[in-house]
PDB file of C-alpha atoms in Angstrom:
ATOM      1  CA  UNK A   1      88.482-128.793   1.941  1.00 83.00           C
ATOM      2  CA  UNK A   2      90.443-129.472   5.475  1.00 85.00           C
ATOM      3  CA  UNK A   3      92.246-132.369   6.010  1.00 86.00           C
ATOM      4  CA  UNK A   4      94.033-133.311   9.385  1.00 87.00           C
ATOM      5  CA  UNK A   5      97.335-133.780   9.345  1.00 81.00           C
ATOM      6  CA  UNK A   6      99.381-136.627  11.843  1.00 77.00           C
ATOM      7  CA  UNK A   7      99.229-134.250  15.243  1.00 77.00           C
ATOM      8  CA  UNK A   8      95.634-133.957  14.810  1.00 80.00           C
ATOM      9  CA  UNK A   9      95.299-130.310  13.513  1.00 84.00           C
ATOM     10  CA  UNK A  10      93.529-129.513  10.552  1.00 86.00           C
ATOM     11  CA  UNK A  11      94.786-127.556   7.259  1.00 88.00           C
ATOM     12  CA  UNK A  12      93.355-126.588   3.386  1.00 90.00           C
ATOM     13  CA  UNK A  13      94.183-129.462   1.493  1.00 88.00           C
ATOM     14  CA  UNK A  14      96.717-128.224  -1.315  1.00 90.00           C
ATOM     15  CA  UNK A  15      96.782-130.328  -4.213  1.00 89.00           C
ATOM     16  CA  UNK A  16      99.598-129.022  -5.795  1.00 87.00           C
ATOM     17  CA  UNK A  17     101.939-129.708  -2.903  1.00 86.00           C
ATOM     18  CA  UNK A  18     101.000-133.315  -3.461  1.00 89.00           C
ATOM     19  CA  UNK A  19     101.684-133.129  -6.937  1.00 87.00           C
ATOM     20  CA  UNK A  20     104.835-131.531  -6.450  1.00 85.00           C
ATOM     21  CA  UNK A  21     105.774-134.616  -3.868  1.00 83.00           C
ATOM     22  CA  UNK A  22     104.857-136.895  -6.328  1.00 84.00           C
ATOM     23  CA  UNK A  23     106.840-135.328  -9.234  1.00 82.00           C
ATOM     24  CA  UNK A  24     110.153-134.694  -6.576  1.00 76.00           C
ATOM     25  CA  UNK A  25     109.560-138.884  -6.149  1.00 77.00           C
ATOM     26  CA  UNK A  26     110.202-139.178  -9.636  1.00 75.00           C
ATOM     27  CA  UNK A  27     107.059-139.959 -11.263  1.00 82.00           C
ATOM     28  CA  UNK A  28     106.388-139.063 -14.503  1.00 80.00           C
ATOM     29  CA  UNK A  29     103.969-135.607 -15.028  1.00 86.00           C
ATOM     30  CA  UNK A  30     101.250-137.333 -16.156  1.00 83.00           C
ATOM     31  CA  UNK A  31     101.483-140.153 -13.178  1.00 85.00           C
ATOM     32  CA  UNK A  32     101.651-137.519 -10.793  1.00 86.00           C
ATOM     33  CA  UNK A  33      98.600-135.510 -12.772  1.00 87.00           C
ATOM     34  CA  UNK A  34      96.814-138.674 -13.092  1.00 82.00           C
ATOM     35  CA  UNK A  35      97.612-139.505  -9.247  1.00 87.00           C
ATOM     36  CA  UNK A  36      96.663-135.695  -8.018  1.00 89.00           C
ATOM     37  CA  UNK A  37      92.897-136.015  -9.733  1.00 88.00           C
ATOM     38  CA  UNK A  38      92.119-139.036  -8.494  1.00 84.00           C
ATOM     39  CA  UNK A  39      93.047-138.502  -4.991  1.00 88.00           C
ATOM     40  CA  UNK A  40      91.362-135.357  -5.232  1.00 89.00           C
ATOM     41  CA  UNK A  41      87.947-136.917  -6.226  1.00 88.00           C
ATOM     42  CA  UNK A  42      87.842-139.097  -3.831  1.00 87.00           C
ATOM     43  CA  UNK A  43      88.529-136.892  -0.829  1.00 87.00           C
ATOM     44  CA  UNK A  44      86.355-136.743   1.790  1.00 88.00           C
ATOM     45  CA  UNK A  45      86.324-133.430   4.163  1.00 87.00           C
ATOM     46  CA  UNK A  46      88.514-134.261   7.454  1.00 87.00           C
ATOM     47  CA  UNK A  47      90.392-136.976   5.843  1.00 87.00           C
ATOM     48  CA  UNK A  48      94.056-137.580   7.566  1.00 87.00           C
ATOM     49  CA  UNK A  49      97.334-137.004   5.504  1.00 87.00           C
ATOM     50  CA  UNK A  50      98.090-140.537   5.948  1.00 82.00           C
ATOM     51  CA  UNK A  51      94.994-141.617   4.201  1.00 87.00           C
ATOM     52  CA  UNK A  52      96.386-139.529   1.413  1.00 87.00           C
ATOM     53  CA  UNK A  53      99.101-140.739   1.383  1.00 80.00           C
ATOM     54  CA  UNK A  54      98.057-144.311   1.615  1.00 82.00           C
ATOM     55  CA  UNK A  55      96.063-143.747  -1.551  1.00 81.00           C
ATOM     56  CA  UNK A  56      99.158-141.745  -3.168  1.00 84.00           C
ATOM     57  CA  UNK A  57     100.877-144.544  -2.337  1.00 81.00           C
ATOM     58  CA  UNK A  58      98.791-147.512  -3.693  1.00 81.00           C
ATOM     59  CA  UNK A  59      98.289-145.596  -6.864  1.00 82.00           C
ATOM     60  CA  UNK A  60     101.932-145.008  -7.929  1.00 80.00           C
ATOM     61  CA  UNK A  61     102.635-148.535  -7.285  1.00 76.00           C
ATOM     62  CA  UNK A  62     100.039-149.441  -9.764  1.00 77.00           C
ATOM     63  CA  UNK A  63     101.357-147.246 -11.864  1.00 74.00           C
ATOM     64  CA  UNK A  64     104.446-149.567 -12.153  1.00 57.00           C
ATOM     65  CA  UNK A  65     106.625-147.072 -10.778  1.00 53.00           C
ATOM     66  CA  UNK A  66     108.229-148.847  -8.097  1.00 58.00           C
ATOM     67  CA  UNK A  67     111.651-146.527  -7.728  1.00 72.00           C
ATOM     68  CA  UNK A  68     109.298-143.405  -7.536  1.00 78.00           C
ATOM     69  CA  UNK A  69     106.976-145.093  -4.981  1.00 77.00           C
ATOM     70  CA  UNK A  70     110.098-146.050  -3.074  1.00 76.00           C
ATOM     71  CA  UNK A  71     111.563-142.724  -2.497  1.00 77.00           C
ATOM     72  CA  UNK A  72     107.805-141.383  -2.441  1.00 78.00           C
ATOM     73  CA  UNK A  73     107.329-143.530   1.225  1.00 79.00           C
ATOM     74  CA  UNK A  74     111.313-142.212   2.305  1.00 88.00           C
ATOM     75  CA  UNK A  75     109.397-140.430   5.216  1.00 88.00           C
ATOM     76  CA  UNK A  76     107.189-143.348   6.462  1.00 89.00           C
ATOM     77  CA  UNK A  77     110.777-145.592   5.393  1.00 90.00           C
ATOM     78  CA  UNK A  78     112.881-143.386   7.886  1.00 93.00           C
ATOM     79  CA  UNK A  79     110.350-143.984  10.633  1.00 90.00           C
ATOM     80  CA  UNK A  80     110.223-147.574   9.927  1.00 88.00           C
ATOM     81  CA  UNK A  81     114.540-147.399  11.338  1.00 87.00           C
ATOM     82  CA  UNK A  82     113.547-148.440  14.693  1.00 76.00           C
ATOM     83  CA  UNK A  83     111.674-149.050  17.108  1.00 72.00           C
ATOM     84  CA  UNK A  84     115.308-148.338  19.535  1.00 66.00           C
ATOM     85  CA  UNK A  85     116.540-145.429  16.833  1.00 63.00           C
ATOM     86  CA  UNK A  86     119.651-147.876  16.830  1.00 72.00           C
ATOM     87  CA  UNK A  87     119.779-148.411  12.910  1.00 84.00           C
ATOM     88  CA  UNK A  88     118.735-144.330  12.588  1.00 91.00           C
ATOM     89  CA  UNK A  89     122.046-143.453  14.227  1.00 92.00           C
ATOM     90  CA  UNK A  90     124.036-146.270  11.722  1.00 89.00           C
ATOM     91  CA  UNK A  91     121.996-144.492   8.690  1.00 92.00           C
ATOM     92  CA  UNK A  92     122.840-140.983   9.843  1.00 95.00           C
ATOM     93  CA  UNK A  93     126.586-142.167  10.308  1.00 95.00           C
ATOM     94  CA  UNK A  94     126.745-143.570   6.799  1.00 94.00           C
ATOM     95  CA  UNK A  95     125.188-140.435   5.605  1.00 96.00           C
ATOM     96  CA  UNK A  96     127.756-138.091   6.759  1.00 97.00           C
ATOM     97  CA  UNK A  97     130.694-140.650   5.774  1.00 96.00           C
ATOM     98  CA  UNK A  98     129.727-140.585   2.256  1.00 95.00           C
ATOM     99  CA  UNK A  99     129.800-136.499   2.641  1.00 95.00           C
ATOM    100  CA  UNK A 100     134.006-136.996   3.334  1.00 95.00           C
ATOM    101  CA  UNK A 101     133.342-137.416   7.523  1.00 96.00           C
ATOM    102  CA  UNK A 102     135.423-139.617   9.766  1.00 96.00           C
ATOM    103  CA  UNK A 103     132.390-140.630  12.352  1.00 96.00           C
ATOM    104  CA  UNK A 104     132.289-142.422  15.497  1.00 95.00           C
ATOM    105  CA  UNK A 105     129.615-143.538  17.443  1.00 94.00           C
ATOM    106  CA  UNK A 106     129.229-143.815  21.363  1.00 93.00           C
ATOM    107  CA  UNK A 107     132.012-142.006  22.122  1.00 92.00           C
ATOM    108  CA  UNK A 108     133.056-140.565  25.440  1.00 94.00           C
ATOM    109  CA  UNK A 109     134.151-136.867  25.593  1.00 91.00           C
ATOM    110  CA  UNK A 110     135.025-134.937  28.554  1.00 91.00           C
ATOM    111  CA  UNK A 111     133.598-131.586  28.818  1.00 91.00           C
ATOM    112  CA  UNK A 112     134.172-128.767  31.381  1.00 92.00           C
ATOM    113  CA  UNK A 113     132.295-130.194  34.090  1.00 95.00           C
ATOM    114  CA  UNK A 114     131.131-133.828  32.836  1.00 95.00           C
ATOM    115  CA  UNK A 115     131.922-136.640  30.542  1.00 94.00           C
ATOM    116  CA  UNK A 116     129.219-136.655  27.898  1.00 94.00           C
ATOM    117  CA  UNK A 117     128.361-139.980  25.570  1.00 95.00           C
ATOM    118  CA  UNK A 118     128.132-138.425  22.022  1.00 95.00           C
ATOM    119  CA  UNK A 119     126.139-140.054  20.203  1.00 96.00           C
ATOM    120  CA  UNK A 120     128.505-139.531  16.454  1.00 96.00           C
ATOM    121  CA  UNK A 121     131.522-137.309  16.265  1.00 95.00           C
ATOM    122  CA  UNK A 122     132.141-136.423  12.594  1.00 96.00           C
ATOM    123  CA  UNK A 123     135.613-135.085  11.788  1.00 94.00           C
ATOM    124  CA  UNK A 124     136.405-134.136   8.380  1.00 92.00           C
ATOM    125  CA  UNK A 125     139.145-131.462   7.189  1.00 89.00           C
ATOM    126  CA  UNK A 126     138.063-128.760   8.265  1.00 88.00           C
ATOM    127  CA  UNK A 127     135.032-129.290  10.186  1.00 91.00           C
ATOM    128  CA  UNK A 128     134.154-131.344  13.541  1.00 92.00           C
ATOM    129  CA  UNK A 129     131.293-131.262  15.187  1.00 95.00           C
ATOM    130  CA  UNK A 130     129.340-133.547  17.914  1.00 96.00           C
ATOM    131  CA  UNK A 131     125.664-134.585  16.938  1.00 97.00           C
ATOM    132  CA  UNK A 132     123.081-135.562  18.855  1.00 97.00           C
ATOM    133  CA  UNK A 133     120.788-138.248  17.400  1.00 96.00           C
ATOM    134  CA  UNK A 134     116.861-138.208  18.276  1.00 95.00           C
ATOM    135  CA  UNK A 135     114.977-140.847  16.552  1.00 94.00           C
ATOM    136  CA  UNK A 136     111.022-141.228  16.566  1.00 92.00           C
ATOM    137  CA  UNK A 137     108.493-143.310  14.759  1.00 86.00           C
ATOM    138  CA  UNK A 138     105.448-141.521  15.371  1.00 85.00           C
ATOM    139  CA  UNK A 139     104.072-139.502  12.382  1.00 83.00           C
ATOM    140  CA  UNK A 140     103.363-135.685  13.238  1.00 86.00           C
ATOM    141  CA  UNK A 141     106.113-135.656  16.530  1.00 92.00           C
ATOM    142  CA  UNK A 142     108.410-132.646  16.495  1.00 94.00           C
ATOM    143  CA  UNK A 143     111.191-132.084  18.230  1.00 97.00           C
ATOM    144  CA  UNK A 144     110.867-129.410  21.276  1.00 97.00           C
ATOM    145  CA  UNK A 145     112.633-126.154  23.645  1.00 98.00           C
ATOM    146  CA  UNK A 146     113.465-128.786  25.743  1.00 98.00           C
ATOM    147  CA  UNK A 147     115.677-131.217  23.831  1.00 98.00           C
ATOM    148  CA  UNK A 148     117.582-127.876  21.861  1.00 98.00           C
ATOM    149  CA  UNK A 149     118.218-127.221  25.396  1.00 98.00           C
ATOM    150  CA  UNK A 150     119.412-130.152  26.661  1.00 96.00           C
ATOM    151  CA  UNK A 151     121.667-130.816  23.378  1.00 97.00           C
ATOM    152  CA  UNK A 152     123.468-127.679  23.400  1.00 98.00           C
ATOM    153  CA  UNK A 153     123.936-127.938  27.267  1.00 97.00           C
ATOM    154  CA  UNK A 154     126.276-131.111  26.507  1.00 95.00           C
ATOM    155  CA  UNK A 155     127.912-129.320  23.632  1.00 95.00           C
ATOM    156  CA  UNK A 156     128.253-125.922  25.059  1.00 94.00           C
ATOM    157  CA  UNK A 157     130.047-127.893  27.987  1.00 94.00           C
ATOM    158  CA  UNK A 158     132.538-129.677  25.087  1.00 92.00           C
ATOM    159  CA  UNK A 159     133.066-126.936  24.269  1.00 89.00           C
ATOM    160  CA  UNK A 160     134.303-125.002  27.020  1.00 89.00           C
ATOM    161  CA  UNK A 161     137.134-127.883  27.555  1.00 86.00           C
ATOM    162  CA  UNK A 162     139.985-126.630  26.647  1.00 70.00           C
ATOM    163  CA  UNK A 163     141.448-130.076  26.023  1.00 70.00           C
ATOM    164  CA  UNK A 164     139.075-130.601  23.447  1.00 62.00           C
ATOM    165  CA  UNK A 165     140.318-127.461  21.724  1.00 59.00           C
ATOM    166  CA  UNK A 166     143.438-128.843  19.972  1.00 61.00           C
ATOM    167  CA  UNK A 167     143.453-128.204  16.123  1.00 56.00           C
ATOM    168  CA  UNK A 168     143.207-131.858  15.228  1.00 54.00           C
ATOM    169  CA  UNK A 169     140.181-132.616  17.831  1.00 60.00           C
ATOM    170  CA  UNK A 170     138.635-129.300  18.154  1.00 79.00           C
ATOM    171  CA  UNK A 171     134.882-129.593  17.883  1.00 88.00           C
ATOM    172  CA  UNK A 172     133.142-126.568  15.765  1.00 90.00           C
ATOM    173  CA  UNK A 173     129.769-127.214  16.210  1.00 94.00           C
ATOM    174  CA  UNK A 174     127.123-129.029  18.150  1.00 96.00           C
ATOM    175  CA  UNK A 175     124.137-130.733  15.924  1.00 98.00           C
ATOM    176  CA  UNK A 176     120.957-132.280  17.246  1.00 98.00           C
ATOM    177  CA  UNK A 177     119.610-134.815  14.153  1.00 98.00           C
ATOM    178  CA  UNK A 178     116.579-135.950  13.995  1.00 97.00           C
ATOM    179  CA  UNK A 179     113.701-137.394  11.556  1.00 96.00           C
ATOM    180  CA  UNK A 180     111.254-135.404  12.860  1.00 94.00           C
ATOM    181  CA  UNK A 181     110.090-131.610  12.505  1.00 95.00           C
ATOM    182  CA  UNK A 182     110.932-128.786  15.033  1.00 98.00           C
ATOM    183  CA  UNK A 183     108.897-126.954  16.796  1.00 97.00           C
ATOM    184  CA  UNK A 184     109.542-122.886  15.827  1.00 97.00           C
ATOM    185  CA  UNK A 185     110.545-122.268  18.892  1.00 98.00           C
ATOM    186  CA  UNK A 186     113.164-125.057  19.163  1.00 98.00           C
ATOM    187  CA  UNK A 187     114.050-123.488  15.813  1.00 98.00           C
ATOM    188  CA  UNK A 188     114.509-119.852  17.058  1.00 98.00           C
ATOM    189  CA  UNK A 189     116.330-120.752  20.155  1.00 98.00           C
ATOM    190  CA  UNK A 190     119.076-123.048  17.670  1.00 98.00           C
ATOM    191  CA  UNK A 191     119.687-119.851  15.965  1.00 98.00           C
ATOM    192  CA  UNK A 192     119.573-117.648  18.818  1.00 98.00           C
ATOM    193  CA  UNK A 193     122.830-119.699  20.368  1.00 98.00           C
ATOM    194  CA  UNK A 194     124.274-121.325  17.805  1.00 97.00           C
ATOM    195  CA  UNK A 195     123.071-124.710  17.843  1.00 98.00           C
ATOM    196  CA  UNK A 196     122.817-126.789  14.261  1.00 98.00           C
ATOM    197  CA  UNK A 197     119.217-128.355  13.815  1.00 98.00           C
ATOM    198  CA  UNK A 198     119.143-131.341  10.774  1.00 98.00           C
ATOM    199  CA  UNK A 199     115.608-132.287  10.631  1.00 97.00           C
ATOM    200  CA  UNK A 200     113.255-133.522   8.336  1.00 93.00           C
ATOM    201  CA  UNK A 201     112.706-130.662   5.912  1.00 88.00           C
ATOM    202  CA  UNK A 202     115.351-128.603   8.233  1.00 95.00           C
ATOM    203  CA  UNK A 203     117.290-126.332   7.128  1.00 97.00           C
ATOM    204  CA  UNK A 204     115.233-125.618   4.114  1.00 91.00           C
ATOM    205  CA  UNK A 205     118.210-126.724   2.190  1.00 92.00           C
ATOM    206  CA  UNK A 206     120.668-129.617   3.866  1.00 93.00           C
ATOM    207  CA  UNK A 207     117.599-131.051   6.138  1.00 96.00           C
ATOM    208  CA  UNK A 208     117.827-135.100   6.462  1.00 96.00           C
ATOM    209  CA  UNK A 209     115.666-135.352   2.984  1.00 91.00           C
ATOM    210  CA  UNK A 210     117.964-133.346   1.290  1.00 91.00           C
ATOM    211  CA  UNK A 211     121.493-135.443   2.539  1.00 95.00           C
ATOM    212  CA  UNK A 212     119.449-138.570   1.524  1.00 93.00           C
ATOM    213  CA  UNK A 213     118.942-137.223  -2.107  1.00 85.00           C
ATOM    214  CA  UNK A 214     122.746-136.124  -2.026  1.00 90.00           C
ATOM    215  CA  UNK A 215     124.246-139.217  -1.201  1.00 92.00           C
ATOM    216  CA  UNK A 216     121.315-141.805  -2.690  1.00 89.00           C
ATOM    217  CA  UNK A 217     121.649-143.644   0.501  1.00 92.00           C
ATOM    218  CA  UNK A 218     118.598-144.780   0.843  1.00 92.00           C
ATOM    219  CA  UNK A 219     117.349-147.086   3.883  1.00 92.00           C
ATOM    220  CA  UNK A 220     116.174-150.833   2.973  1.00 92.00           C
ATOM    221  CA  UNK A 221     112.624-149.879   4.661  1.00 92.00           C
ATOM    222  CA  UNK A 222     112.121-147.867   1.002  1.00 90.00           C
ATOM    223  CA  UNK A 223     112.367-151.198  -1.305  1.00 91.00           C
ATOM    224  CA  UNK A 224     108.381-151.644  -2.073  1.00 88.00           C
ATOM    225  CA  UNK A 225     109.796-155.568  -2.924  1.00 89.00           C
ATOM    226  CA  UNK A 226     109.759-156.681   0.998  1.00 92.00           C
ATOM    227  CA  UNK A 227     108.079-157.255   3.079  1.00 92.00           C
ATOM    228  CA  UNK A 228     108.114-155.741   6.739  1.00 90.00           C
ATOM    229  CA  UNK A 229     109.227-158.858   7.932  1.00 91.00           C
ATOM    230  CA  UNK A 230     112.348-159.308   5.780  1.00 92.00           C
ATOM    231  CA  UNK A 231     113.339-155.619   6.062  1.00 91.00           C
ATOM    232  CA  UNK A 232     113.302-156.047  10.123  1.00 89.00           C
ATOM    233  CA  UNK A 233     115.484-159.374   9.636  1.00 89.00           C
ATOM    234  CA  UNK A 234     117.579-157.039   7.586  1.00 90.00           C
ATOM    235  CA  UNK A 235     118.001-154.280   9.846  1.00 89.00           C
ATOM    236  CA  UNK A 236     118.395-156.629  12.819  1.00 87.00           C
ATOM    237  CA  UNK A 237     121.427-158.038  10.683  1.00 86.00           C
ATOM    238  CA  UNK A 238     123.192-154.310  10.871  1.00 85.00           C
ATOM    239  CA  UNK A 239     121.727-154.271   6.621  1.00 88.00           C
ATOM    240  CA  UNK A 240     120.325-150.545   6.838  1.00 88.00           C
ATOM    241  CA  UNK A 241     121.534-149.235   3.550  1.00 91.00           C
ATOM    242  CA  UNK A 242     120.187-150.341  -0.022  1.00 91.00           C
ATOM    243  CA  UNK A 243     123.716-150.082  -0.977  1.00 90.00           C
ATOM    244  CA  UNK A 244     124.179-153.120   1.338  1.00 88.00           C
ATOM    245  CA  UNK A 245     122.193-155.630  -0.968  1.00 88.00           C
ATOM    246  CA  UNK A 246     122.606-154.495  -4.132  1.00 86.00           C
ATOM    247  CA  UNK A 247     124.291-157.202  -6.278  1.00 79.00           C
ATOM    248  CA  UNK A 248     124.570-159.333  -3.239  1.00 84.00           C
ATOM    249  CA  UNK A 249     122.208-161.952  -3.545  1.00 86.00           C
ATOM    250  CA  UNK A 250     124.089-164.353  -1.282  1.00 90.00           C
ATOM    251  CA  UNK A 251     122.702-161.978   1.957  1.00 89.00           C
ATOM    252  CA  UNK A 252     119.651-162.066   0.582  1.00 92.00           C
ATOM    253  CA  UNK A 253     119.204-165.677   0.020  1.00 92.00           C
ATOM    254  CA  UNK A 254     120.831-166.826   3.278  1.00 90.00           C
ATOM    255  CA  UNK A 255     117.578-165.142   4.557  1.00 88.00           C
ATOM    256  CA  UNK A 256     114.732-167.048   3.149  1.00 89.00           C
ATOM    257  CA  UNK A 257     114.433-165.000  -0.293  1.00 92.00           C
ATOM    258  CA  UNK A 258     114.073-166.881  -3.454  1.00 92.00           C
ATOM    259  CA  UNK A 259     116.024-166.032  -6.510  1.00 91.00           C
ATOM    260  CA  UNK A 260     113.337-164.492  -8.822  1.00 91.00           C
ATOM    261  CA  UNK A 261     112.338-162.517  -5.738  1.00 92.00           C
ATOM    262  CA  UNK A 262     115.623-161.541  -4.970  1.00 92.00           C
ATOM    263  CA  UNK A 263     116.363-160.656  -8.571  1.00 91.00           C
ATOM    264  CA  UNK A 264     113.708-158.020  -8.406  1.00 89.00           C
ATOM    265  CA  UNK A 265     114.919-156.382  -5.022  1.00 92.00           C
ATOM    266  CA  UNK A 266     118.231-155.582  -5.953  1.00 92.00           C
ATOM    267  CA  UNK A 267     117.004-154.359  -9.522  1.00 89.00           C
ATOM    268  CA  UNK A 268     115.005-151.781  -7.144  1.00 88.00           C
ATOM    269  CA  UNK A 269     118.052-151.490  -4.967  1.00 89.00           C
ATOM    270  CA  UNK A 270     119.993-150.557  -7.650  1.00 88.00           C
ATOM    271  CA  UNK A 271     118.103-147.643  -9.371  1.00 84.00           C
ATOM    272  CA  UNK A 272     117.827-145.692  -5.773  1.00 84.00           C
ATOM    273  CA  UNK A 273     121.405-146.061  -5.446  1.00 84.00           C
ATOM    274  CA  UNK A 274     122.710-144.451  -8.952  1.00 76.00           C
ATOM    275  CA  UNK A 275     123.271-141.214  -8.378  1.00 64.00           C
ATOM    276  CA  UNK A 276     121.151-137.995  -8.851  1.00 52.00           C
ATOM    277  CA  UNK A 277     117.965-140.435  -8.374  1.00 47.00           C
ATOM    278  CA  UNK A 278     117.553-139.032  -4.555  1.00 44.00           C
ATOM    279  CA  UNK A 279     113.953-137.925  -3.892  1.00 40.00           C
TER     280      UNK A 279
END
């Protein structure tokens, strides 16, 4: 049966690659088995993805399986980060501290020919490189030719400073980071010259899915238990991380939460942030 996925082309509906999303969410065998047949009787030929998911969703909930539904919605969470991509960046930054990174954001950098704004510049032992950050919250974008080209431009030019090649400042690599896919030919022309693509599900191992799972830090968009009002008075607050309100029910309270309800957020909170719970 075809289904059509978020850029409006059509595929074979797989059921087992649900299952297997379910089951990488942490749901139990027989939630996601359970989950998997009833989805699959009630689809409809031409159904979107996001009805799918919707239904995925709604059901693992149910299921009393909040943690799993959590890290189940961590695409649809990530997308949730904006609308300005601000809070992405913050998220990304966070994500490569906890690897061992010193990061800074907005910096200036002269190049060859031009100062260029980099958007983080990660410096950790042995490794520095300059990442550009493209955020977008529209299900099924990917990430063209045309931004590979213009990222590794800027860092090509970086590059070819030679003030910017001293041992404690020299900058290895250029990344473009983004939540979305690439297009393959985006893809071909990053390998072809040397650019680093972090995407979602990109690299097949180390994309943006895989650094969430390695460092649990999972964005406050996840928690099932708010609302999308309280998660943008969150994020407007700088509060991206679920890290940054668990056990702290002061910041939560100062914002209109009651205790009980509080309580239950951080208990959520919590189990995403122990480690080797990633998705």
């Amino acid at each position: 049966m075809l289904i059509t996925k978020a850029n409006g082309e059509q595929e074979e509906f797989d059921d087992n690659k649900l299952k297997q999303s379910l089951k990488r969410s942490g749901a139990e065998k027989r939630v996601a088995d359970y989950i998997t047949e009833h989805v699959v009787s009630e689809l409809k030929d031409g159904m979107s993805t996001e009805q799918i998911y919707s239904h995925a969703f709604d059901l693992l909930k149910k299921e009393e399986q909040d943690p799993a539904a959590a890290r189940y919605s961590l695409k649809r969470a990530v997308l949730d980060l904006g609308p300005s991509g601000f809070s992405f960046e913050d998220f990304v930054s966070e994500i490569y501290r906890e690897k061992g990174y010193k990061v800074m954001t907005g910096t200036m950098v002269d190049g060859k020919c031009a100062s260029h704004e980099v958007d983080i510049l990660a410096h950790s032992k042995d490794h520095t490189f300059a990442g550009e950050i493209k955020f977008h919250n529209k299900l099924g974008f990917k990430t063209g030719l045309r931004v590979a080209l213009y990222v590794f431009a800027r860092f090509d030019d970086l590059r070819n400073n030679r003030d910017n090649h001293e041992e404690d400042y020299k900058i290895d690599d250029g990344f473009l980071i983004t939540n979305t896919k690439f297009t393959k030919n985006a893809e071909k022309y990053a390998k072809c010259v040397g650019l680093s693509l972090t995407g979602w599900n990109y690299p097949e191992k180390g994309g943006l899915q895989d650094l969430i799972e390695e460092t649990s830090l999972h964005p406050i968009t996840c928690l099932t238990s708010l609302s999308n009002e309280e998660k943008k008075k969150l994020l407007d607050n700088k509060l991206v991380l679920c890290r940054s309100i668990k056990g702290n029910h002061k910041v939560l309270l100062k914002h209109g939460i009651s205790p009980d309800r509080a309580q239950n957020i951080i208990k959520e909170a919590s189990v995403l942030c122990q480690p080797g719970t990633g998705v």
